[in-house]
Amino acid sequence: MPFRHCLLAASVAVMWGLNFLAIDASLGHFPPMFLVALRFALIAVPTLFLVPRPRVPVRWLIGYGVGFGILQFTFLYWGMAVGMPAGLASLVLQASGPFTVVLGAAFLRERVGSRQVVGILVAVAGLTVVGWQQAQTAALLPFLLTLAGALGWAVGNISNRQARPQNPLHLTLWMSVVPPVPMLAVALVVEGPAEILRSVTSFDDPGAVGALVGLAYTVVVGTVLGSGVWTWLMARHPAGVVAPFSMLVPVVGMTAAWVVLGEVVSVPELSGAVLVVVGVLWGGARRRERFSSGAVVAG
Protein backbone atom coordinates (compact mmCIF):
# COMPACT_ATOMS: atom_id res chain seq x y z
CA MET A 1 0.00 0.00 0.00
CA PRO A 2 1.48 3.41 -0.93
CA PHE A 3 2.67 5.57 1.93
CA ARG A 4 -0.02 8.19 1.29
CA HIS A 5 -2.68 5.48 1.58
CA CYS A 6 -1.09 4.36 4.85
CA LEU A 7 -1.44 7.93 6.07
CA LEU A 8 -5.09 7.92 5.01
CA ALA A 9 -5.72 4.70 6.94
CA ALA A 10 -3.99 6.13 10.00
CA SER A 11 -6.02 9.34 9.68
CA VAL A 12 -9.24 7.31 9.78
CA ALA A 13 -8.05 5.62 12.97
CA VAL A 14 -7.45 9.08 14.43
CA MET A 15 -10.94 10.21 13.36
CA TRP A 16 -12.53 7.17 14.98
CA GLY A 17 -10.39 7.37 18.11
CA LEU A 18 -11.33 11.01 18.68
CA ASN A 19 -14.95 10.06 18.07
CA PHE A 20 -15.16 8.73 21.63
CA LEU A 21 -14.37 12.20 22.96
CA ALA A 22 -17.14 13.56 20.75
CA ILE A 23 -19.59 10.99 22.13
CA ASP A 24 -18.56 11.86 25.67
CA ALA A 25 -19.25 15.54 24.98
CA SER A 26 -22.64 14.81 23.43
CA LEU A 27 -23.68 12.64 26.38
CA GLY A 28 -23.06 15.61 28.64
CA HIS A 29 -26.22 17.20 27.23
CA PHE A 30 -28.34 14.61 25.41
CA PRO A 31 -29.85 11.51 27.08
CA PRO A 32 -28.21 8.37 25.62
CA MET A 33 -31.20 6.65 23.99
CA PHE A 34 -32.36 9.84 22.33
CA LEU A 35 -28.79 10.58 21.25
CA VAL A 36 -28.68 7.27 19.37
CA ALA A 37 -31.92 8.14 17.57
CA LEU A 38 -30.72 11.67 16.80
CA ARG A 39 -27.32 10.54 15.53
CA PHE A 40 -28.79 8.12 13.01
CA ALA A 41 -31.69 10.36 12.03
CA LEU A 42 -29.21 13.03 10.91
CA ILE A 43 -27.67 10.46 8.55
CA ALA A 44 -30.88 8.68 7.56
CA VAL A 45 -32.82 11.69 6.26
CA PRO A 46 -30.34 12.74 3.52
CA THR A 47 -29.60 9.07 2.78
CA LEU A 48 -33.25 8.39 1.92
CA PHE A 49 -33.22 11.18 -0.67
CA LEU A 50 -29.68 11.09 -2.03
CA VAL A 51 -28.26 7.55 -1.79
CA PRO A 52 -29.56 4.62 -3.87
CA ARG A 53 -30.73 1.72 -1.72
CA PRO A 54 -28.22 -1.13 -1.89
CA ARG A 55 -29.39 -4.28 -3.66
CA VAL A 56 -29.17 -6.60 -0.68
CA PRO A 57 -31.82 -8.75 1.06
CA VAL A 58 -33.90 -6.58 3.37
CA ARG A 59 -33.42 -8.98 6.29
CA TRP A 60 -29.65 -8.41 6.24
CA LEU A 61 -30.05 -4.64 5.91
CA ILE A 62 -32.32 -4.69 8.97
CA GLY A 63 -30.00 -7.09 10.77
CA TYR A 64 -27.07 -4.78 10.15
CA GLY A 65 -29.07 -1.80 11.39
CA VAL A 66 -30.26 -3.63 14.51
CA GLY A 67 -26.85 -5.09 15.40
CA PHE A 68 -24.44 -2.33 14.40
CA GLY A 69 -26.81 0.59 14.87
CA ILE A 70 -29.27 -0.18 17.67
CA LEU A 71 -27.55 -2.75 19.87
CA GLN A 72 -23.99 -1.44 19.59
CA PHE A 73 -24.71 2.21 20.16
CA THR A 74 -27.50 1.75 22.69
CA PHE A 75 -25.21 -0.21 24.98
CA LEU A 76 -22.14 1.92 24.21
CA TYR A 77 -23.91 5.21 24.90
CA TRP A 78 -25.67 3.74 27.95
CA GLY A 79 -22.38 2.41 29.30
CA MET A 80 -20.59 5.73 28.79
CA ALA A 81 -23.53 7.64 30.30
CA VAL A 82 -23.28 5.62 33.53
CA GLY A 83 -19.53 5.89 33.87
CA MET A 84 -17.54 3.98 31.24
CA PRO A 85 -14.42 6.05 30.49
CA ALA A 86 -14.19 7.12 26.85
CA GLY A 87 -10.70 5.69 26.40
CA LEU A 88 -11.53 2.27 27.80
CA ALA A 89 -14.74 2.21 25.77
CA SER A 90 -12.68 2.50 22.58
CA LEU A 91 -10.71 -0.55 23.75
CA VAL A 92 -13.53 -2.77 24.97
CA LEU A 93 -15.41 -2.37 21.69
CA GLN A 94 -12.54 -4.25 20.01
CA ALA A 95 -14.09 -7.37 21.55
CA SER A 96 -16.33 -7.27 18.48
CA GLY A 97 -13.52 -9.06 16.61
CA PRO A 98 -13.52 -12.23 18.75
CA PHE A 99 -17.32 -12.06 19.03
CA THR A 100 -17.58 -11.98 15.23
CA VAL A 101 -15.38 -15.09 14.94
CA VAL A 102 -17.51 -16.97 17.47
CA LEU A 103 -20.82 -15.94 15.87
CA GLY A 104 -19.49 -16.82 12.42
CA ALA A 105 -18.57 -20.29 13.64
CA ALA A 106 -21.89 -20.80 15.43
CA PHE A 107 -24.30 -19.50 12.79
CA LEU A 108 -22.41 -19.54 9.48
CA ARG A 109 -20.44 -22.76 10.09
CA GLU A 110 -17.18 -20.93 9.49
CA ARG A 111 -14.08 -22.86 10.43
CA VAL A 112 -12.16 -21.50 13.41
CA GLY A 113 -8.47 -22.34 13.22
CA SER A 114 -5.99 -22.65 16.05
CA ARG A 115 -4.71 -19.14 15.33
CA GLN A 116 -8.20 -17.68 15.87
CA VAL A 117 -8.68 -19.70 19.07
CA VAL A 118 -5.39 -18.42 20.51
CA GLY A 119 -6.24 -14.85 19.51
CA ILE A 120 -9.68 -15.09 21.14
CA LEU A 121 -8.24 -16.50 24.36
CA VAL A 122 -5.58 -13.77 24.55
CA ALA A 123 -8.17 -11.03 23.90
CA VAL A 124 -10.56 -12.53 26.47
CA ALA A 125 -7.73 -12.61 29.00
CA GLY A 126 -7.10 -8.92 28.36
CA LEU A 127 -10.79 -8.07 28.70
CA THR A 128 -10.94 -10.07 31.92
CA VAL A 129 -8.11 -8.00 33.36
CA VAL A 130 -9.84 -4.75 32.35
CA GLY A 131 -13.20 -6.00 33.70
CA TRP A 132 -11.63 -7.06 36.99
CA GLN A 133 -10.04 -3.63 37.39
CA GLN A 134 -13.37 -1.96 36.65
CA ALA A 135 -15.06 -4.17 39.24
CA GLN A 136 -12.55 -2.96 41.84
CA THR A 137 -13.75 0.60 41.26
CA ALA A 138 -17.48 -0.30 41.26
CA ALA A 139 -17.64 0.30 37.51
CA LEU A 140 -18.40 -3.24 36.34
CA LEU A 141 -21.85 -2.38 34.94
CA PRO A 142 -20.52 0.23 32.45
CA PHE A 143 -17.89 -2.30 31.35
CA LEU A 144 -20.52 -5.00 30.78
CA LEU A 145 -22.78 -2.60 28.88
CA THR A 146 -19.90 -1.62 26.59
CA LEU A 147 -19.07 -5.30 26.11
CA ALA A 148 -22.70 -5.87 25.09
CA GLY A 149 -22.21 -3.08 22.56
CA ALA A 150 -19.27 -5.01 21.11
CA LEU A 151 -21.52 -8.07 20.78
CA GLY A 152 -24.06 -5.91 18.91
CA TRP A 153 -21.29 -4.78 16.54
CA ALA A 154 -20.46 -8.44 15.91
CA VAL A 155 -24.11 -9.16 15.06
CA GLY A 156 -23.94 -6.28 12.60
CA ASN A 157 -20.73 -7.70 11.10
CA ILE A 158 -22.42 -11.06 10.47
CA SER A 159 -25.38 -9.36 8.77
CA ASN A 160 -23.03 -7.16 6.72
CA ARG A 161 -21.10 -10.24 5.64
CA GLN A 162 -24.27 -12.07 4.60
CA ALA A 163 -25.56 -9.03 2.69
CA ARG A 164 -22.45 -8.98 0.45
CA PRO A 165 -23.08 -5.41 -0.79
CA GLN A 166 -21.54 -4.19 -4.03
CA ASN A 167 -21.08 -0.78 -2.40
CA PRO A 168 -20.37 -1.17 1.35
CA LEU A 169 -20.68 2.57 1.99
CA HIS A 170 -24.22 2.62 0.61
CA LEU A 171 -25.13 -0.25 2.95
CA THR A 172 -23.58 1.59 5.89
CA LEU A 173 -25.56 4.74 5.11
CA TRP A 174 -28.81 2.83 4.60
CA MET A 175 -28.25 0.92 7.82
CA SER A 176 -28.76 4.29 9.52
CA VAL A 177 -32.41 4.26 8.40
CA VAL A 178 -33.18 1.39 10.81
CA PRO A 179 -32.39 2.84 14.29
CA PRO A 180 -34.11 6.28 14.50
CA VAL A 181 -37.78 5.29 14.90
CA PRO A 182 -37.37 2.37 17.35
CA MET A 183 -34.75 4.28 19.35
CA LEU A 184 -36.99 7.34 19.57
CA ALA A 185 -39.75 5.09 20.90
CA VAL A 186 -37.36 3.63 23.48
CA ALA A 187 -36.19 7.11 24.46
CA LEU A 188 -39.76 8.33 24.95
CA VAL A 189 -40.50 5.41 27.26
CA VAL A 190 -37.21 5.25 29.16
CA GLU A 191 -36.10 8.89 29.27
CA GLY A 192 -39.44 10.61 28.87
CA PRO A 193 -40.67 13.42 26.61
CA ALA A 194 -39.71 16.10 29.15
CA GLU A 195 -36.04 15.10 29.21
CA ILE A 196 -35.93 14.86 25.42
CA LEU A 197 -37.60 18.25 24.99
CA ARG A 198 -35.21 19.82 27.49
CA SER A 199 -32.20 18.51 25.56
CA VAL A 200 -33.34 20.06 22.28
CA THR A 201 -34.41 23.42 23.71
CA SER A 202 -31.92 24.29 26.47
CA PHE A 203 -28.93 25.20 24.35
CA ASP A 204 -27.89 27.88 26.81
CA ASP A 205 -26.85 25.16 29.26
CA PRO A 206 -23.13 24.67 29.94
CA GLY A 207 -21.81 22.03 27.62
CA ALA A 208 -24.60 22.38 25.04
CA VAL A 209 -22.31 23.83 22.39
CA GLY A 210 -19.76 21.09 23.00
CA ALA A 211 -22.52 18.49 22.72
CA LEU A 212 -23.60 19.86 19.34
CA VAL A 213 -20.02 19.98 18.09
CA GLY A 214 -19.54 16.41 19.30
CA LEU A 215 -22.70 15.28 17.53
CA ALA A 216 -21.65 17.00 14.31
CA TYR A 217 -18.22 15.37 14.54
CA THR A 218 -19.75 11.93 15.07
CA VAL A 219 -22.03 12.27 12.06
CA VAL A 220 -19.82 14.12 9.56
CA VAL A 221 -16.29 13.07 10.48
CA GLY A 222 -16.72 9.81 12.36
CA THR A 223 -19.34 8.26 10.09
CA VAL A 224 -19.48 9.89 6.65
CA LEU A 225 -15.86 10.99 6.14
CA GLY A 226 -14.20 8.19 8.11
CA SER A 227 -16.35 5.46 6.60
CA GLY A 228 -15.97 6.91 3.13
CA VAL A 229 -12.17 6.92 3.26
CA TRP A 230 -12.08 3.46 4.86
CA THR A 231 -14.37 1.99 2.21
CA TRP A 232 -12.29 3.63 -0.53
CA LEU A 233 -9.14 2.02 0.88
CA MET A 234 -10.83 -1.37 1.28
CA ALA A 235 -11.85 -1.27 -2.38
CA ARG A 236 -8.24 -0.75 -3.50
CA HIS A 237 -6.21 -2.96 -1.16
CA PRO A 238 -6.55 -6.37 0.48
CA ALA A 239 -8.54 -6.27 3.71
CA GLY A 240 -5.59 -7.81 5.54
CA VAL A 241 -3.47 -4.77 4.66
CA VAL A 242 -6.01 -2.11 5.63
CA ALA A 243 -7.86 -3.64 8.60
CA PRO A 244 -4.92 -3.71 11.08
CA PHE A 245 -4.93 0.08 11.06
CA SER A 246 -8.22 -0.11 12.98
CA MET A 247 -6.26 -1.28 16.02
CA LEU A 248 -4.86 2.25 16.25
CA VAL A 249 -8.35 3.38 17.29
CA PRO A 250 -8.08 2.37 20.98
CA VAL A 251 -4.52 3.73 21.06
CA VAL A 252 -5.78 7.12 19.85
CA GLY A 253 -8.91 6.91 22.00
CA MET A 254 -7.11 6.12 25.24
CA THR A 255 -4.36 8.67 24.59
CA ALA A 256 -6.82 11.44 23.69
CA ALA A 257 -8.96 10.65 26.75
CA TRP A 258 -5.86 10.90 28.94
CA VAL A 259 -4.79 14.25 27.41
CA VAL A 260 -8.20 15.91 27.08
CA LEU A 261 -10.33 14.32 29.82
CA GLY A 262 -7.61 13.44 32.28
CA GLU A 263 -8.55 9.76 32.29
CA VAL A 264 -5.88 7.67 33.99
CA VAL A 265 -5.33 4.05 32.99
CA SER A 266 -3.86 1.77 35.65
CA VAL A 267 -0.98 -0.57 34.91
CA PRO A 268 -3.24 -3.68 34.95
CA GLU A 269 -5.70 -1.97 32.59
CA LEU A 270 -2.86 -1.03 30.27
CA SER A 271 -1.61 -4.64 30.36
CA GLY A 272 -5.12 -5.84 29.55
CA ALA A 273 -5.30 -3.34 26.69
CA VAL A 274 -2.10 -4.72 25.19
CA LEU A 275 -3.47 -8.27 25.43
CA VAL A 276 -6.72 -7.24 23.69
CA VAL A 277 -4.89 -5.52 20.82
CA VAL A 278 -2.45 -8.42 20.38
CA GLY A 279 -5.23 -11.01 20.56
CA VAL A 280 -7.43 -9.26 18.01
CA LEU A 281 -4.52 -8.69 15.61
CA TRP A 282 -3.21 -12.25 15.95
CA GLY A 283 -6.57 -13.98 15.69
CA GLY A 284 -7.83 -11.84 12.84
CA ALA A 285 -4.74 -11.79 10.60
CA ARG A 286 -5.77 -14.59 8.26
CA ARG A 287 -9.48 -13.92 8.41
CA ARG A 288 -8.94 -10.38 7.15
CA GLU A 289 -7.68 -11.85 3.91
CA ARG A 290 -11.26 -12.99 3.26
CA PHE A 291 -13.43 -10.50 5.08
CA SER A 292 -13.29 -6.90 6.16
CA SER A 293 -14.40 -6.22 9.72
CA GLY A 294 -17.18 -3.91 8.58
CA ALA A 295 -17.29 -0.61 6.78
CA VAL A 296 -17.00 1.46 9.91
CA VAL A 297 -15.65 1.25 13.40
CA ALA A 298 -17.90 1.84 16.23
CA GLY A 299 -18.03 5.22 17.89
CSV table of C-alpha atoms in Angstrom, one decimal:
chain,number,residue,atom,x,y,z
A,1,MET,CA,0.0,0.0,0.0
A,2,PRO,CA,1.5,3.4,-0.9
A,3,PHE,CA,2.7,5.6,1.9
A,4,ARG,CA,0.0,8.2,1.3
A,5,HIS,CA,-2.7,5.5,1.6
A,6,CYS,CA,-1.1,4.4,4.9
A,7,LEU,CA,-1.4,7.9,6.1
A,8,LEU,CA,-5.1,7.9,5.0
A,9,ALA,CA,-5.7,4.7,6.9
A,10,ALA,CA,-4.0,6.1,10.0
A,11,SER,CA,-6.0,9.3,9.7
A,12,VAL,CA,-9.2,7.3,9.8
A,13,ALA,CA,-8.0,5.6,13.0
A,14,VAL,CA,-7.4,9.1,14.4
A,15,MET,CA,-10.9,10.2,13.4
A,16,TRP,CA,-12.5,7.2,15.0
A,17,GLY,CA,-10.4,7.4,18.1
A,18,LEU,CA,-11.3,11.0,18.7
A,19,ASN,CA,-15.0,10.1,18.1
A,20,PHE,CA,-15.2,8.7,21.6
A,21,LEU,CA,-14.4,12.2,23.0
A,22,ALA,CA,-17.1,13.6,20.7
A,23,ILE,CA,-19.6,11.0,22.1
A,24,ASP,CA,-18.6,11.9,25.7
A,25,ALA,CA,-19.2,15.5,25.0
A,26,SER,CA,-22.6,14.8,23.4
A,27,LEU,CA,-23.7,12.6,26.4
A,28,GLY,CA,-23.1,15.6,28.6
A,29,HIS,CA,-26.2,17.2,27.2
A,30,PHE,CA,-28.3,14.6,25.4
A,31,PRO,CA,-29.9,11.5,27.1
A,32,PRO,CA,-28.2,8.4,25.6
A,33,MET,CA,-31.2,6.7,24.0
A,34,PHE,CA,-32.4,9.8,22.3
A,35,LEU,CA,-28.8,10.6,21.2
A,36,VAL,CA,-28.7,7.3,19.4
A,37,ALA,CA,-31.9,8.1,17.6
A,38,LEU,CA,-30.7,11.7,16.8
A,39,ARG,CA,-27.3,10.5,15.5
A,40,PHE,CA,-28.8,8.1,13.0
A,41,ALA,CA,-31.7,10.4,12.0
A,42,LEU,CA,-29.2,13.0,10.9
A,43,ILE,CA,-27.7,10.5,8.6
A,44,ALA,CA,-30.9,8.7,7.6
A,45,VAL,CA,-32.8,11.7,6.3
A,46,PRO,CA,-30.3,12.7,3.5
A,47,THR,CA,-29.6,9.1,2.8
A,48,LEU,CA,-33.2,8.4,1.9
A,49,PHE,CA,-33.2,11.2,-0.7
A,50,LEU,CA,-29.7,11.1,-2.0
A,51,VAL,CA,-28.3,7.6,-1.8
A,52,PRO,CA,-29.6,4.6,-3.9
A,53,ARG,CA,-30.7,1.7,-1.7
A,54,PRO,CA,-28.2,-1.1,-1.9
A,55,ARG,CA,-29.4,-4.3,-3.7
A,56,VAL,CA,-29.2,-6.6,-0.7
A,57,PRO,CA,-31.8,-8.7,1.1
A,58,VAL,CA,-33.9,-6.6,3.4
A,59,ARG,CA,-33.4,-9.0,6.3
A,60,TRP,CA,-29.7,-8.4,6.2
A,61,LEU,CA,-30.1,-4.6,5.9
A,62,ILE,CA,-32.3,-4.7,9.0
A,63,GLY,CA,-30.0,-7.1,10.8
A,64,TYR,CA,-27.1,-4.8,10.1
A,65,GLY,CA,-29.1,-1.8,11.4
A,66,VAL,CA,-30.3,-3.6,14.5
A,67,GLY,CA,-26.8,-5.1,15.4
A,68,PHE,CA,-24.4,-2.3,14.4
A,69,GLY,CA,-26.8,0.6,14.9
A,70,ILE,CA,-29.3,-0.2,17.7
A,71,LEU,CA,-27.5,-2.7,19.9
A,72,GLN,CA,-24.0,-1.4,19.6
A,73,PHE,CA,-24.7,2.2,20.2
A,74,THR,CA,-27.5,1.8,22.7
A,75,PHE,CA,-25.2,-0.2,25.0
A,76,LEU,CA,-22.1,1.9,24.2
A,77,TYR,CA,-23.9,5.2,24.9
A,78,TRP,CA,-25.7,3.7,28.0
A,79,GLY,CA,-22.4,2.4,29.3
A,80,MET,CA,-20.6,5.7,28.8
A,81,ALA,CA,-23.5,7.6,30.3
A,82,VAL,CA,-23.3,5.6,33.5
A,83,GLY,CA,-19.5,5.9,33.9
A,84,MET,CA,-17.5,4.0,31.2
A,85,PRO,CA,-14.4,6.1,30.5
A,86,ALA,CA,-14.2,7.1,26.8
A,87,GLY,CA,-10.7,5.7,26.4
A,88,LEU,CA,-11.5,2.3,27.8
A,89,ALA,CA,-14.7,2.2,25.8
A,90,SER,CA,-12.7,2.5,22.6
A,91,LEU,CA,-10.7,-0.5,23.7
A,92,VAL,CA,-13.5,-2.8,25.0
A,93,LEU,CA,-15.4,-2.4,21.7
A,94,GLN,CA,-12.5,-4.2,20.0
A,95,ALA,CA,-14.1,-7.4,21.5
A,96,SER,CA,-16.3,-7.3,18.5
A,97,GLY,CA,-13.5,-9.1,16.6
A,98,PRO,CA,-13.5,-12.2,18.7
A,99,PHE,CA,-17.3,-12.1,19.0
A,100,THR,CA,-17.6,-12.0,15.2
A,101,VAL,CA,-15.4,-15.1,14.9
A,102,VAL,CA,-17.5,-17.0,17.5
A,103,LEU,CA,-20.8,-15.9,15.9
A,104,GLY,CA,-19.5,-16.8,12.4
A,105,ALA,CA,-18.6,-20.3,13.6
A,106,ALA,CA,-21.9,-20.8,15.4
A,107,PHE,CA,-24.3,-19.5,12.8
A,108,LEU,CA,-22.4,-19.5,9.5
A,109,ARG,CA,-20.4,-22.8,10.1
A,110,GLU,CA,-17.2,-20.9,9.5
A,111,ARG,CA,-14.1,-22.9,10.4
A,112,VAL,CA,-12.2,-21.5,13.4
A,113,GLY,CA,-8.5,-22.3,13.2
A,114,SER,CA,-6.0,-22.6,16.1
A,115,ARG,CA,-4.7,-19.1,15.3
A,116,GLN,CA,-8.2,-17.7,15.9
A,117,VAL,CA,-8.7,-19.7,19.1
A,118,VAL,CA,-5.4,-18.4,20.5
A,119,GLY,CA,-6.2,-14.9,19.5
A,120,ILE,CA,-9.7,-15.1,21.1
A,121,LEU,CA,-8.2,-16.5,24.4
A,122,VAL,CA,-5.6,-13.8,24.5
A,123,ALA,CA,-8.2,-11.0,23.9
A,124,VAL,CA,-10.6,-12.5,26.5
A,125,ALA,CA,-7.7,-12.6,29.0
A,126,GLY,CA,-7.1,-8.9,28.4
A,127,LEU,CA,-10.8,-8.1,28.7
A,128,THR,CA,-10.9,-10.1,31.9
A,129,VAL,CA,-8.1,-8.0,33.4
A,130,VAL,CA,-9.8,-4.8,32.4
A,131,GLY,CA,-13.2,-6.0,33.7
A,132,TRP,CA,-11.6,-7.1,37.0
A,133,GLN,CA,-10.0,-3.6,37.4
A,134,GLN,CA,-13.4,-2.0,36.6
A,135,ALA,CA,-15.1,-4.2,39.2
A,136,GLN,CA,-12.5,-3.0,41.8
A,137,THR,CA,-13.8,0.6,41.3
A,138,ALA,CA,-17.5,-0.3,41.3
A,139,ALA,CA,-17.6,0.3,37.5
A,140,LEU,CA,-18.4,-3.2,36.3
A,141,LEU,CA,-21.9,-2.4,34.9
A,142,PRO,CA,-20.5,0.2,32.5
A,143,PHE,CA,-17.9,-2.3,31.3
A,144,LEU,CA,-20.5,-5.0,30.8
A,145,LEU,CA,-22.8,-2.6,28.9
A,146,THR,CA,-19.9,-1.6,26.6
A,147,LEU,CA,-19.1,-5.3,26.1
A,148,ALA,CA,-22.7,-5.9,25.1
A,149,GLY,CA,-22.2,-3.1,22.6
A,150,ALA,CA,-19.3,-5.0,21.1
A,151,LEU,CA,-21.5,-8.1,20.8
A,152,GLY,CA,-24.1,-5.9,18.9
A,153,TRP,CA,-21.3,-4.8,16.5
A,154,ALA,CA,-20.5,-8.4,15.9
A,155,VAL,CA,-24.1,-9.2,15.1
A,156,GLY,CA,-23.9,-6.3,12.6
A,157,ASN,CA,-20.7,-7.7,11.1
A,158,ILE,CA,-22.4,-11.1,10.5
A,159,SER,CA,-25.4,-9.4,8.8
A,160,ASN,CA,-23.0,-7.2,6.7
A,161,ARG,CA,-21.1,-10.2,5.6
A,162,GLN,CA,-24.3,-12.1,4.6
A,163,ALA,CA,-25.6,-9.0,2.7
A,164,ARG,CA,-22.5,-9.0,0.4
A,165,PRO,CA,-23.1,-5.4,-0.8
A,166,GLN,CA,-21.5,-4.2,-4.0
A,167,ASN,CA,-21.1,-0.8,-2.4
A,168,PRO,CA,-20.4,-1.2,1.3
A,169,LEU,CA,-20.7,2.6,2.0
A,170,HIS,CA,-24.2,2.6,0.6
A,171,LEU,CA,-25.1,-0.3,3.0
A,172,THR,CA,-23.6,1.6,5.9
A,173,LEU,CA,-25.6,4.7,5.1
A,174,TRP,CA,-28.8,2.8,4.6
A,175,MET,CA,-28.2,0.9,7.8
A,176,SER,CA,-28.8,4.3,9.5
A,177,VAL,CA,-32.4,4.3,8.4
A,178,VAL,CA,-33.2,1.4,10.8
A,179,PRO,CA,-32.4,2.8,14.3
A,180,PRO,CA,-34.1,6.3,14.5
A,181,VAL,CA,-37.8,5.3,14.9
A,182,PRO,CA,-37.4,2.4,17.3
A,183,MET,CA,-34.7,4.3,19.4
A,184,LEU,CA,-37.0,7.3,19.6
A,185,ALA,CA,-39.8,5.1,20.9
A,186,VAL,CA,-37.4,3.6,23.5
A,187,ALA,CA,-36.2,7.1,24.5
A,188,LEU,CA,-39.8,8.3,25.0
A,189,VAL,CA,-40.5,5.4,27.3
A,190,VAL,CA,-37.2,5.3,29.2
A,191,GLU,CA,-36.1,8.9,29.3
A,192,GLY,CA,-39.4,10.6,28.9
A,193,PRO,CA,-40.7,13.4,26.6
A,194,ALA,CA,-39.7,16.1,29.1
A,195,GLU,CA,-36.0,15.1,29.2
A,196,ILE,CA,-35.9,14.9,25.4
A,197,LEU,CA,-37.6,18.3,25.0
A,198,ARG,CA,-35.2,19.8,27.5
A,199,SER,CA,-32.2,18.5,25.6
A,200,VAL,CA,-33.3,20.1,22.3
A,201,THR,CA,-34.4,23.4,23.7
A,202,SER,CA,-31.9,24.3,26.5
A,203,PHE,CA,-28.9,25.2,24.3
A,204,ASP,CA,-27.9,27.9,26.8
A,205,ASP,CA,-26.8,25.2,29.3
A,206,PRO,CA,-23.1,24.7,29.9
A,207,GLY,CA,-21.8,22.0,27.6
A,208,ALA,CA,-24.6,22.4,25.0
A,209,VAL,CA,-22.3,23.8,22.4
A,210,GLY,CA,-19.8,21.1,23.0
A,211,ALA,CA,-22.5,18.5,22.7
A,212,LEU,CA,-23.6,19.9,19.3
A,213,VAL,CA,-20.0,20.0,18.1
A,214,GLY,CA,-19.5,16.4,19.3
A,215,LEU,CA,-22.7,15.3,17.5
A,216,ALA,CA,-21.6,17.0,14.3
A,217,TYR,CA,-18.2,15.4,14.5
A,218,THR,CA,-19.7,11.9,15.1
A,219,VAL,CA,-22.0,12.3,12.1
A,220,VAL,CA,-19.8,14.1,9.6
A,221,VAL,CA,-16.3,13.1,10.5
A,222,GLY,CA,-16.7,9.8,12.4
A,223,THR,CA,-19.3,8.3,10.1
A,224,VAL,CA,-19.5,9.9,6.7
A,225,LEU,CA,-15.9,11.0,6.1
A,226,GLY,CA,-14.2,8.2,8.1
A,227,SER,CA,-16.3,5.5,6.6
A,228,GLY,CA,-16.0,6.9,3.1
A,229,VAL,CA,-12.2,6.9,3.3
A,230,TRP,CA,-12.1,3.5,4.9
A,231,THR,CA,-14.4,2.0,2.2
A,232,TRP,CA,-12.3,3.6,-0.5
A,233,LEU,CA,-9.1,2.0,0.9
A,234,MET,CA,-10.8,-1.4,1.3
A,235,ALA,CA,-11.8,-1.3,-2.4
A,236,ARG,CA,-8.2,-0.7,-3.5
A,237,HIS,CA,-6.2,-3.0,-1.2
A,238,PRO,CA,-6.5,-6.4,0.5
A,239,ALA,CA,-8.5,-6.3,3.7
A,240,GLY,CA,-5.6,-7.8,5.5
A,241,VAL,CA,-3.5,-4.8,4.7
A,242,VAL,CA,-6.0,-2.1,5.6
A,243,ALA,CA,-7.9,-3.6,8.6
A,244,PRO,CA,-4.9,-3.7,11.1
A,245,PHE,CA,-4.9,0.1,11.1
A,246,SER,CA,-8.2,-0.1,13.0
A,247,MET,CA,-6.3,-1.3,16.0
A,248,LEU,CA,-4.9,2.2,16.2
A,249,VAL,CA,-8.4,3.4,17.3
A,250,PRO,CA,-8.1,2.4,21.0
A,251,VAL,CA,-4.5,3.7,21.1
A,252,VAL,CA,-5.8,7.1,19.9
A,253,GLY,CA,-8.9,6.9,22.0
A,254,MET,CA,-7.1,6.1,25.2
A,255,THR,CA,-4.4,8.7,24.6
A,256,ALA,CA,-6.8,11.4,23.7
A,257,ALA,CA,-9.0,10.7,26.8
A,258,TRP,CA,-5.9,10.9,28.9
A,259,VAL,CA,-4.8,14.2,27.4
A,260,VAL,CA,-8.2,15.9,27.1
A,261,LEU,CA,-10.3,14.3,29.8
A,262,GLY,CA,-7.6,13.4,32.3
A,263,GLU,CA,-8.6,9.8,32.3
A,264,VAL,CA,-5.9,7.7,34.0
A,265,VAL,CA,-5.3,4.1,33.0
A,266,SER,CA,-3.9,1.8,35.6
A,267,VAL,CA,-1.0,-0.6,34.9
A,268,PRO,CA,-3.2,-3.7,35.0
A,269,GLU,CA,-5.7,-2.0,32.6
A,270,LEU,CA,-2.9,-1.0,30.3
A,271,SER,CA,-1.6,-4.6,30.4
A,272,GLY,CA,-5.1,-5.8,29.6
A,273,ALA,CA,-5.3,-3.3,26.7
A,274,VAL,CA,-2.1,-4.7,25.2
A,275,LEU,CA,-3.5,-8.3,25.4
A,276,VAL,CA,-6.7,-7.2,23.7
A,277,VAL,CA,-4.9,-5.5,20.8
A,278,VAL,CA,-2.4,-8.4,20.4
A,279,GLY,CA,-5.2,-11.0,20.6
A,280,VAL,CA,-7.4,-9.3,18.0
A,281,LEU,CA,-4.5,-8.7,15.6
A,282,TRP,CA,-3.2,-12.2,16.0
A,283,GLY,CA,-6.6,-14.0,15.7
A,284,GLY,CA,-7.8,-11.8,12.8
A,285,ALA,CA,-4.7,-11.8,10.6
A,286,ARG,CA,-5.8,-14.6,8.3
A,287,ARG,CA,-9.5,-13.9,8.4
A,288,ARG,CA,-8.9,-10.4,7.1
A,289,GLU,CA,-7.7,-11.8,3.9
A,290,ARG,CA,-11.3,-13.0,3.3
A,291,PHE,CA,-13.4,-10.5,5.1
A,292,SER,CA,-13.3,-6.9,6.2
A,293,SER,CA,-14.4,-6.2,9.7
A,294,GLY,CA,-17.2,-3.9,8.6
A,295,ALA,CA,-17.3,-0.6,6.8
A,296,VAL,CA,-17.0,1.5,9.9
A,297,VAL,CA,-15.6,1.3,13.4
A,298,ALA,CA,-17.9,1.8,16.2
A,299,GLY,CA,-18.0,5.2,17.9
